Amino acid sequence: MSVILKANWNYPTTVWAGPGRIAELPGACSALGIKRPLLVTDEGLREAPMVRRALGLVAGARLFARVRGNPVAANIDEGLAAYRAGSHDGVIAFGGGSALDAGKVIAFMSGQTRPLWDFEDVGDWWTRADPKGIAPVVAVPTTAGTGSEVGRAGVVLNEETHQKKIIFHPQMMPRVVISDPELTVGLPPAITAATGMDAFVHCFEAFCAPGFHPLADGVALEGMRLIQTYLPRACEHGADIEARSRMLAAASMGATAFQKGLGGVHAIAHPVGAHYNTHHGLTNAVLLPYVITYNRPAIEGKLAVIARLLDLKGEPFGALFEWVLGFRRRLKIPQTLAEIGVPVEDAELIGREAALDPSACGNPQPADAAAYARIFRAAVKGDLRLPA
Ligand SMILES: [Fe+2]
């Protein structure tokens, strides 16, 4: 039997969760003093009925739908031009991770005078920003994975360097999130699976990241428990509103937890996505077991906690590893990077870039460029027996 899950949270920002709550979009805008929002969405959603409806709900809203998957700086520049030309006073970031990230970065950049790359997540570079120049954002996720709706950063691809750069500022956090499961029921099973696995990897890597952060650990564990039960349900029964509700929550939990850190899966997925334009969640889902194998010496104790939580029987590492493989099979996630079009030739380059990726700081087992190149090669070829 399905239950209706509706609530307002103020953690980690204001979240209005529940079916049908997109109808409250005008209230969200007026609560933030937004009269002329720019609605930023993915190219693929331009004509979607839910986007047309959202535009119709807020008088004064205009559409910017030129955000590609893995958004590039040109998308941000074009969005900023539209924002300024339309004298907008806030952003509705509406869509999957790419649209949410782009919308947040456009709002952040709307009142800055320095160039975008000055705000990369390096040291205290975020203090270069003028906080008064950051426009308010209402975030409306239409996938359950990225969790960008509760995140303080946006990922933008620098096409000159072929690197994904993280643009960070604490005030990039959306001020109101409308978490409406009805907006996700049309997602096909493959996208539901790939985005949901991104959320799982956020929780998994955050929990395994070293450091003292029991708040993040608790959120990460519950996120994994929810995904174990509800991601298959959402894939197999797309209109299951309870499953869609809990997956939206789990996605927000993943992004909340990874304030603690991420790890090698994201460190490799970022350069792979930058060079081959692969889907972020799918790339993570493929990479996960190869990184678990490499990290084994450092995470056996933590995997025992996860195995207990997921009610897996037997020796914890083996049980958890087999569960991950079986879960991926059930969700029809490919076994190798080769199956998603990634060649092995650039292993050294991917290894170098992975070692430099900010996510690498959270990897529990020390890894250098050569180690990441080895993991990458194993993931392209499907060799799960990678020596540590
Ligand atoms: Fe991710």
Tab-separated table of C-alpha atoms and ligand atoms in Angstrom:
chain	number	residue	atom	x	y	z
A	1	MET	CA	0.000	0.000	0.000
A	2	SER	CA	1.325	3.413	-0.920
A	3	VAL	CA	1.460	6.370	1.449
A	4	ILE	CA	1.423	10.092	0.682
A	5	LEU	CA	4.544	11.748	2.031
A	6	LYS	CA	4.217	15.484	2.516
A	7	ALA	CA	6.324	17.719	4.762
A	8	ASN	CA	8.250	20.973	5.050
A	9	TRP	CA	11.859	20.774	6.213
A	10	ASN	CA	14.367	23.453	7.079
A	11	TYR	CA	17.336	21.156	6.715
A	12	PRO	CA	19.712	21.782	5.041
A	13	THR	CA	17.532	24.485	3.439
A	14	THR	CA	13.799	25.098	3.082
A	15	VAL	CA	12.340	22.033	1.362
A	16	TRP	CA	8.700	21.637	0.416
A	17	ALA	CA	8.263	17.937	-0.216
A	18	GLY	CA	5.205	16.158	-1.516
A	19	PRO	CA	3.140	15.322	-4.585
A	20	GLY	CA	1.544	18.258	-6.378
A	21	ARG	CA	3.606	20.895	-4.603
A	22	ILE	CA	4.825	22.434	-7.851
A	23	ALA	CA	1.542	24.375	-7.595
A	24	GLU	CA	3.243	26.327	-4.781
A	25	LEU	CA	5.945	27.683	-7.110
A	26	PRO	CA	4.429	31.204	-7.136
A	27	GLY	CA	4.488	31.207	-3.322
A	28	ALA	CA	8.126	30.146	-3.303
A	29	CYS	CA	9.054	33.009	-5.626
A	30	SER	CA	7.124	35.609	-3.675
A	31	ALA	CA	8.585	34.363	-0.373
A	32	LEU	CA	12.001	35.253	-1.818
A	33	GLY	CA	10.857	38.549	-3.333
A	34	ILE	CA	11.296	37.232	-6.887
A	35	LYS	CA	8.966	38.930	-9.364
A	36	ARG	CA	10.740	38.173	-12.661
A	37	PRO	CA	12.401	34.759	-12.430
A	38	LEU	CA	14.482	33.236	-15.192
A	39	LEU	CA	13.464	29.575	-15.402
A	40	VAL	CA	16.630	27.661	-16.310
A	41	THR	CA	16.132	24.141	-17.624
A	42	ASP	CA	17.710	21.396	-19.735
A	43	GLU	CA	17.522	21.555	-23.547
A	44	GLY	CA	15.499	18.354	-23.536
A	45	LEU	CA	12.794	19.808	-21.284
A	46	ARG	CA	12.114	22.932	-23.391
A	47	GLU	CA	8.720	21.744	-24.614
A	48	ALA	CA	7.901	19.471	-21.657
A	49	PRO	CA	4.383	20.026	-20.293
A	50	MET	CA	5.735	20.405	-16.741
A	51	VAL	CA	8.017	23.256	-17.847
A	52	ARG	CA	5.179	24.939	-19.745
A	53	ARG	CA	2.977	24.606	-16.672
A	54	ALA	CA	5.638	26.031	-14.343
A	55	LEU	CA	6.115	29.011	-16.673
A	56	GLY	CA	2.361	29.580	-16.685
A	57	LEU	CA	2.227	29.536	-12.884
A	58	VAL	CA	4.535	32.524	-12.363
A	59	ALA	CA	3.621	35.732	-14.165
A	60	GLY	CA	6.812	37.412	-15.318
A	61	ALA	CA	8.809	34.189	-15.653
A	62	ARG	CA	10.867	33.675	-18.804
A	63	LEU	CA	12.473	30.500	-20.109
A	64	PHE	CA	16.148	29.734	-20.672
A	65	ALA	CA	16.404	26.176	-21.967
A	66	ARG	CA	19.872	26.096	-23.487
A	67	VAL	CA	21.624	23.935	-20.901
A	68	ARG	CA	23.259	20.798	-22.266
A	69	GLY	CA	24.147	17.706	-20.222
A	70	ASN	CA	27.496	18.342	-18.490
A	71	PRO	CA	26.983	22.120	-18.925
A	72	VAL	CA	29.797	24.239	-20.362
A	73	ALA	CA	30.834	27.808	-19.617
A	74	ALA	CA	29.132	29.008	-22.821
A	75	ASN	CA	25.789	27.820	-21.381
A	76	ILE	CA	26.416	29.935	-18.294
A	77	ASP	CA	27.432	32.974	-20.366
A	78	GLU	CA	24.346	32.674	-22.525
A	79	GLY	CA	22.121	32.271	-19.467
A	80	LEU	CA	23.707	35.319	-17.848
A	81	ALA	CA	23.047	37.355	-20.984
A	82	ALA	CA	19.389	36.275	-20.900
A	83	TYR	CA	19.189	37.044	-17.176
A	84	ARG	CA	20.527	40.564	-17.638
A	85	ALA	CA	18.593	41.299	-20.835
A	86	GLY	CA	15.356	40.345	-19.089
A	87	SER	CA	16.145	42.311	-15.893
A	88	HIS	CA	15.483	39.186	-13.872
A	89	ASP	CA	15.616	39.137	-10.084
A	90	GLY	CA	15.992	35.442	-9.340
A	91	VAL	CA	16.253	31.975	-10.869
A	92	ILE	CA	14.019	28.925	-10.935
A	93	ALA	CA	16.477	26.056	-11.510
A	94	PHE	CA	14.256	23.327	-12.944
A	95	GLY	CA	15.384	19.906	-14.143
A	96	GLY	CA	18.148	17.368	-13.679
A	97	GLY	CA	21.601	17.994	-12.263
A	98	SER	CA	22.801	19.941	-15.280
A	99	ALA	CA	19.936	22.441	-15.161
A	100	LEU	CA	20.106	22.794	-11.387
A	101	ASP	CA	23.857	23.409	-11.480
A	102	ALA	CA	23.597	25.849	-14.383
A	103	GLY	CA	20.697	27.741	-12.781
A	104	LYS	CA	22.583	28.062	-9.500
A	105	VAL	CA	25.762	29.250	-11.210
A	106	ILE	CA	23.841	31.802	-13.325
A	107	ALA	CA	22.196	33.193	-10.166
A	108	PHE	CA	25.568	33.258	-8.412
A	109	MET	CA	27.315	35.028	-11.285
A	110	SER	CA	24.493	37.516	-11.924
A	111	GLY	CA	26.023	40.198	-9.712
A	112	GLN	CA	29.748	39.326	-9.863
A	113	THR	CA	32.401	41.301	-11.695
A	114	ARG	CA	35.150	38.653	-11.780
A	115	PRO	CA	35.212	35.818	-14.336
A	116	LEU	CA	33.654	32.423	-13.623
A	117	TRP	CA	36.868	30.432	-13.126
A	118	ASP	CA	37.936	32.798	-10.314
A	119	PHE	CA	35.338	31.028	-8.173
A	120	GLU	CA	36.536	27.473	-8.599
A	121	ASP	CA	36.406	25.445	-5.386
A	122	VAL	CA	40.047	25.993	-4.481
A	123	GLY	CA	41.051	27.098	-0.990
A	124	ASP	CA	39.130	30.232	-0.017
A	125	TRP	CA	38.521	31.468	-3.557
A	126	TRP	CA	34.798	31.648	-2.765
A	127	THR	CA	35.541	34.685	-0.568
A	128	ARG	CA	36.345	36.594	-3.784
A	129	ALA	CA	32.599	36.745	-4.514
A	130	ASP	CA	30.339	39.624	-3.597
A	131	PRO	CA	27.549	37.931	-1.606
A	132	LYS	CA	25.184	40.814	-2.404
A	133	GLY	CA	25.518	39.907	-6.075
A	134	ILE	CA	24.071	36.389	-5.625
A	135	ALA	CA	20.468	36.132	-6.797
A	136	PRO	CA	18.000	33.860	-4.950
A	137	VAL	CA	17.200	30.423	-6.384
A	138	VAL	CA	14.141	28.202	-6.200
A	139	ALA	CA	15.235	24.670	-7.119
A	140	VAL	CA	12.856	22.136	-8.641
A	141	PRO	CA	14.504	18.738	-9.237
A	142	THR	CA	13.004	16.478	-11.888
A	143	THR	CA	15.421	13.608	-11.288
A	144	ALA	CA	16.371	11.925	-8.027
A	145	GLY	CA	20.127	11.646	-7.982
A	146	THR	CA	22.340	14.699	-8.101
A	147	GLY	CA	20.960	16.324	-4.969
A	148	SER	CA	22.155	19.634	-6.410
A	149	GLU	CA	18.950	21.203	-5.080
A	150	VAL	CA	20.530	21.127	-1.607
A	151	GLY	CA	24.131	21.672	-2.690
A	152	ARG	CA	26.371	24.718	-2.508
A	153	ALA	CA	28.209	24.155	-5.755
A	154	GLY	CA	27.709	23.773	-9.478
A	155	VAL	CA	29.856	21.740	-11.864
A	156	VAL	CA	30.791	23.445	-15.136
A	157	LEU	CA	32.914	21.968	-17.917
A	158	ASN	CA	35.849	24.119	-19.003
A	159	GLU	CA	36.030	23.278	-22.701
A	160	GLU	CA	39.517	24.722	-23.091
A	161	THR	CA	41.040	22.387	-20.512
A	162	HIS	CA	38.439	19.585	-20.821
A	163	GLN	CA	38.109	19.666	-17.053
A	164	LYS	CA	35.002	19.745	-14.928
A	165	LYS	CA	35.358	22.613	-12.490
A	166	ILE	CA	33.403	22.952	-9.253
A	167	ILE	CA	32.121	26.483	-8.666
A	168	PHE	CA	31.454	26.899	-4.957
A	169	HIS	CA	29.923	29.440	-2.616
A	170	PRO	CA	27.991	28.762	0.606
A	171	GLN	CA	25.188	31.040	-0.588
A	172	MET	CA	24.757	29.062	-3.798
A	173	MET	CA	22.457	26.810	-1.763
A	174	PRO	CA	18.902	27.225	-3.178
A	175	ARG	CA	16.695	29.136	-0.763
A	176	VAL	CA	13.584	27.031	-1.433
A	177	VAL	CA	13.388	23.517	-2.900
A	178	ILE	CA	10.165	22.128	-4.306
A	179	SER	CA	10.586	18.359	-4.092
A	180	ASP	CA	7.555	17.081	-6.014
A	181	PRO	CA	7.634	13.366	-6.876
A	182	GLU	CA	5.022	13.813	-9.613
A	183	LEU	CA	7.678	15.619	-11.669
A	184	THR	CA	9.820	12.468	-11.719
A	185	VAL	CA	7.223	9.838	-12.683
A	186	GLY	CA	7.920	10.267	-16.410
A	187	LEU	CA	11.628	9.490	-16.084
A	188	PRO	CA	12.454	6.327	-18.048
A	189	PRO	CA	13.815	3.366	-16.044
A	190	ALA	CA	17.380	3.772	-17.368
A	191	ILE	CA	17.619	7.420	-16.262
A	192	THR	CA	15.892	6.612	-12.977
A	193	ALA	CA	18.506	3.910	-12.366
A	194	ALA	CA	21.529	5.988	-13.379
A	195	THR	CA	20.528	9.066	-11.385
A	196	GLY	CA	19.501	6.953	-8.390
A	197	MET	CA	22.893	5.252	-8.405
A	198	ASP	CA	24.533	8.689	-8.328
A	199	ALA	CA	22.656	9.297	-5.070
A	200	PHE	CA	23.801	5.904	-3.762
A	201	VAL	CA	27.425	6.687	-4.603
A	202	HIS	CA	27.135	10.080	-2.873
A	203	CYS	CA	25.985	8.340	0.312
A	204	PHE	CA	28.533	5.521	-0.026
A	205	GLU	CA	31.539	7.727	-0.705
A	206	ALA	CA	30.544	10.224	1.994
A	207	PHE	CA	30.233	7.451	4.581
A	208	CYS	CA	33.571	5.907	3.576
A	209	ALA	CA	35.416	9.249	3.428
A	210	PRO	CA	37.810	9.700	6.337
A	211	GLY	CA	37.115	12.372	8.917
A	212	PHE	CA	34.900	13.029	11.916
A	213	HIS	CA	31.418	13.914	10.694
A	214	PRO	CA	28.763	11.782	12.410
A	215	LEU	CA	25.932	13.977	11.086
A	216	ALA	CA	26.917	13.246	7.489
A	217	ASP	CA	27.486	9.571	8.314
A	218	GLY	CA	23.978	9.202	9.724
A	219	VAL	CA	22.352	10.867	6.734
A	220	ALA	CA	24.447	8.769	4.328
A	221	LEU	CA	23.462	5.485	5.962
A	222	GLU	CA	19.739	6.211	5.869
A	223	GLY	CA	20.093	7.359	2.256
A	224	MET	CA	21.612	3.991	1.282
A	225	ARG	CA	18.864	2.115	3.120
A	226	LEU	CA	16.167	4.048	1.269
A	227	ILE	CA	17.833	3.534	-2.112
A	228	GLN	CA	18.186	-0.224	-1.547
A	229	THR	CA	14.410	-0.517	-1.208
A	230	TYR	CA	12.986	2.256	-3.331
A	231	LEU	CA	15.254	2.622	-6.356
A	232	PRO	CA	14.239	-0.765	-7.834
A	233	ARG	CA	10.605	0.100	-7.120
A	234	ALA	CA	10.927	3.476	-8.877
A	235	CYS	CA	12.598	1.806	-11.868
A	236	GLU	CA	10.115	-1.007	-12.174
A	237	HIS	CA	6.983	1.017	-11.354
A	238	GLY	CA	7.606	4.557	-12.537
A	239	ALA	CA	4.321	5.909	-11.186
A	240	ASP	CA	4.955	4.631	-7.638
A	241	ILE	CA	4.700	7.990	-5.889
A	242	GLU	CA	5.921	6.682	-2.544
A	243	ALA	CA	9.081	5.268	-4.164
A	244	ARG	CA	9.597	8.489	-6.129
A	245	SER	CA	9.125	10.558	-2.933
A	246	ARG	CA	11.646	8.536	-0.982
A	247	MET	CA	14.159	8.604	-3.844
A	248	LEU	CA	13.912	12.414	-4.030
A	249	ALA	CA	14.615	12.513	-0.304
A	250	ALA	CA	17.519	10.073	-0.673
A	251	ALA	CA	19.024	12.219	-3.432
A	252	SER	CA	18.900	15.295	-1.208
A	253	MET	CA	20.400	13.213	1.599
A	254	GLY	CA	23.312	12.139	-0.601
A	255	ALA	CA	24.228	15.714	-1.416
A	256	THR	CA	23.800	16.745	2.221
A	257	ALA	CA	26.113	13.931	3.317
A	258	PHE	CA	28.843	14.665	0.801
A	259	GLN	CA	29.688	17.939	2.468
A	260	LYS	CA	31.932	15.456	4.328
A	261	GLY	CA	33.680	14.433	1.114
A	262	LEU	CA	33.416	12.098	-1.872
A	263	GLY	CA	36.082	9.755	-3.209
A	264	GLY	CA	37.627	7.866	-6.081
A	265	VAL	CA	34.396	7.094	-7.929
A	266	HIS	CA	33.678	10.793	-8.440
A	267	ALA	CA	37.360	11.598	-8.938
A	268	ILE	CA	37.432	9.281	-11.972
A	269	ALA	CA	33.876	10.013	-13.164
A	270	HIS	CA	34.583	13.733	-13.510
A	271	PRO	CA	37.387	13.449	-16.115
A	272	VAL	CA	35.585	10.575	-17.861
A	273	GLY	CA	32.460	12.750	-18.174
A	274	ALA	CA	34.537	15.727	-19.285
A	275	HIS	CA	36.327	13.827	-22.064
A	276	TYR	CA	33.608	11.460	-23.264
A	277	ASN	CA	30.405	13.324	-22.255
A	278	THR	CA	29.109	10.230	-20.455
A	279	HIS	CA	26.149	10.479	-18.088
A	280	HIS	CA	27.470	11.335	-14.619
A	281	GLY	CA	25.307	8.945	-12.618
A	282	LEU	CA	25.810	6.082	-15.050
A	283	THR	CA	29.583	6.601	-15.004
A	284	ASN	CA	29.573	6.456	-11.198
A	285	ALA	CA	27.388	3.360	-11.196
A	286	VAL	CA	29.784	1.533	-13.516
A	287	LEU	CA	32.880	2.620	-11.573
A	288	LEU	CA	31.662	1.846	-8.048
A	289	PRO	CA	32.742	-1.828	-7.635
A	290	TYR	CA	36.189	-1.212	-9.142
A	291	VAL	CA	36.839	1.567	-6.627
A	292	ILE	CA	35.472	-0.569	-3.773
A	293	THR	CA	37.996	-3.289	-4.718
A	294	TYR	CA	40.856	-0.812	-4.655
A	295	ASN	CA	39.726	0.776	-1.373
A	296	ARG	CA	39.131	-2.538	0.398
A	297	PRO	CA	42.004	-2.298	2.915
A	298	ALA	CA	40.752	1.058	4.170
A	299	ILE	CA	36.995	0.456	4.278
A	300	GLU	CA	36.360	-3.066	5.536
A	301	GLY	CA	35.122	-1.810	8.911
A	302	LYS	CA	32.760	0.681	7.308
A	303	LEU	CA	31.485	-1.869	4.815
A	304	ALA	CA	30.563	-4.100	7.745
A	305	VAL	CA	28.323	-1.297	9.038
A	306	ILE	CA	26.712	-0.864	5.620
A	307	ALA	CA	26.255	-4.628	5.197
A	308	ARG	CA	24.515	-4.818	8.578
A	309	LEU	CA	22.277	-1.892	7.714
A	310	LEU	CA	21.316	-3.416	4.358
A	311	ASP	CA	20.651	-6.741	6.121
A	312	LEU	CA	23.207	-8.675	4.077
A	313	LYS	CA	24.264	-12.109	5.302
A	314	GLY	CA	27.754	-13.611	5.446
A	315	GLU	CA	31.254	-12.166	5.394
A	316	PRO	CA	30.634	-8.392	5.135
A	317	PHE	CA	32.998	-7.370	2.337
A	318	GLY	CA	31.979	-10.217	0.046
A	319	ALA	CA	28.297	-9.781	0.877
A	320	LEU	CA	28.364	-6.034	0.197
A	321	PHE	CA	30.391	-6.453	-2.993
A	322	GLU	CA	28.043	-9.118	-4.352
A	323	TRP	CA	25.043	-7.003	-3.395
A	324	VAL	CA	26.422	-4.011	-5.336
A	325	LEU	CA	26.947	-6.202	-8.419
A	326	GLY	CA	23.488	-7.738	-8.137
A	327	PHE	CA	21.827	-4.368	-7.521
A	328	ARG	CA	23.492	-2.983	-10.653
A	329	ARG	CA	22.387	-6.002	-12.708
A	330	ARG	CA	18.818	-5.601	-11.501
A	331	LEU	CA	18.938	-1.932	-12.534
A	332	LYS	CA	20.440	-2.896	-15.930
A	333	ILE	CA	23.613	-0.880	-15.326
A	334	PRO	CA	26.447	-1.984	-17.657
A	335	GLN	CA	29.430	-3.764	-16.158
A	336	THR	CA	32.198	-1.866	-17.981
A	337	LEU	CA	33.062	1.645	-19.112
A	338	ALA	CA	33.667	0.194	-22.592
A	339	GLU	CA	29.925	-0.526	-22.803
A	340	ILE	CA	29.170	3.179	-22.371
A	341	GLY	CA	31.622	4.167	-25.088
A	342	VAL	CA	34.776	4.889	-23.078
A	343	PRO	CA	38.053	3.722	-24.677
A	344	VAL	CA	41.112	2.708	-22.682
A	345	GLU	CA	43.703	4.800	-24.579
A	346	ASP	CA	43.649	7.850	-22.325
A	347	ALA	CA	44.137	5.934	-19.071
A	348	GLU	CA	47.231	7.918	-18.073
A	349	LEU	CA	45.487	11.244	-18.690
A	350	ILE	CA	42.331	10.165	-16.813
A	351	GLY	CA	44.531	8.934	-13.946
A	352	ARG	CA	46.355	12.253	-13.719
A	353	GLU	CA	43.164	14.289	-13.780
A	354	ALA	CA	41.435	12.007	-11.266
A	355	ALA	CA	44.315	12.463	-8.829
A	356	LEU	CA	43.884	16.247	-9.114
A	357	ASP	CA	40.083	16.206	-8.827
A	358	PRO	CA	38.828	17.730	-5.537
A	359	SER	CA	36.801	14.544	-4.877
A	360	ALA	CA	40.032	12.561	-4.626
A	361	CYS	CA	40.700	14.171	-1.228
A	362	GLY	CA	37.947	12.000	0.260
A	363	ASN	CA	39.206	8.681	-1.042
A	364	PRO	CA	39.886	6.474	1.992
A	365	GLN	CA	42.796	4.534	0.445
A	366	PRO	CA	45.723	6.670	-0.747
A	367	ALA	CA	45.727	6.793	-4.553
A	368	ASP	CA	48.032	8.519	-7.016
A	369	ALA	CA	47.649	9.082	-10.747
A	370	ALA	CA	49.016	5.621	-11.528
A	371	ALA	CA	46.532	3.988	-9.150
A	372	TYR	CA	43.600	5.868	-10.695
A	373	ALA	CA	44.800	4.896	-14.167
A	374	ARG	CA	44.839	1.248	-13.045
A	375	ILE	CA	41.311	1.474	-11.643
A	376	PHE	CA	40.142	3.177	-14.846
A	377	ARG	CA	41.698	0.474	-17.066
A	378	ALA	CA	40.071	-2.228	-14.950
A	379	ALA	CA	36.679	-0.497	-15.257
A	380	VAL	CA	36.985	-0.180	-19.036
A	381	LYS	CA	37.849	-3.860	-19.358
A	382	GLY	CA	35.628	-5.232	-16.600
A	383	ASP	CA	38.410	-6.651	-14.422
A	384	LEU	CA	36.934	-6.795	-10.934
A	385	ARG	CA	40.027	-8.530	-9.526
A	386	LEU	CA	42.151	-5.400	-9.583
A	387	PRO	CA	45.128	-5.754	-7.239
A	388	ALA	CA	45.293	-2.976	-4.668
B	1	FE	FE	27.568	12.675	-8.263
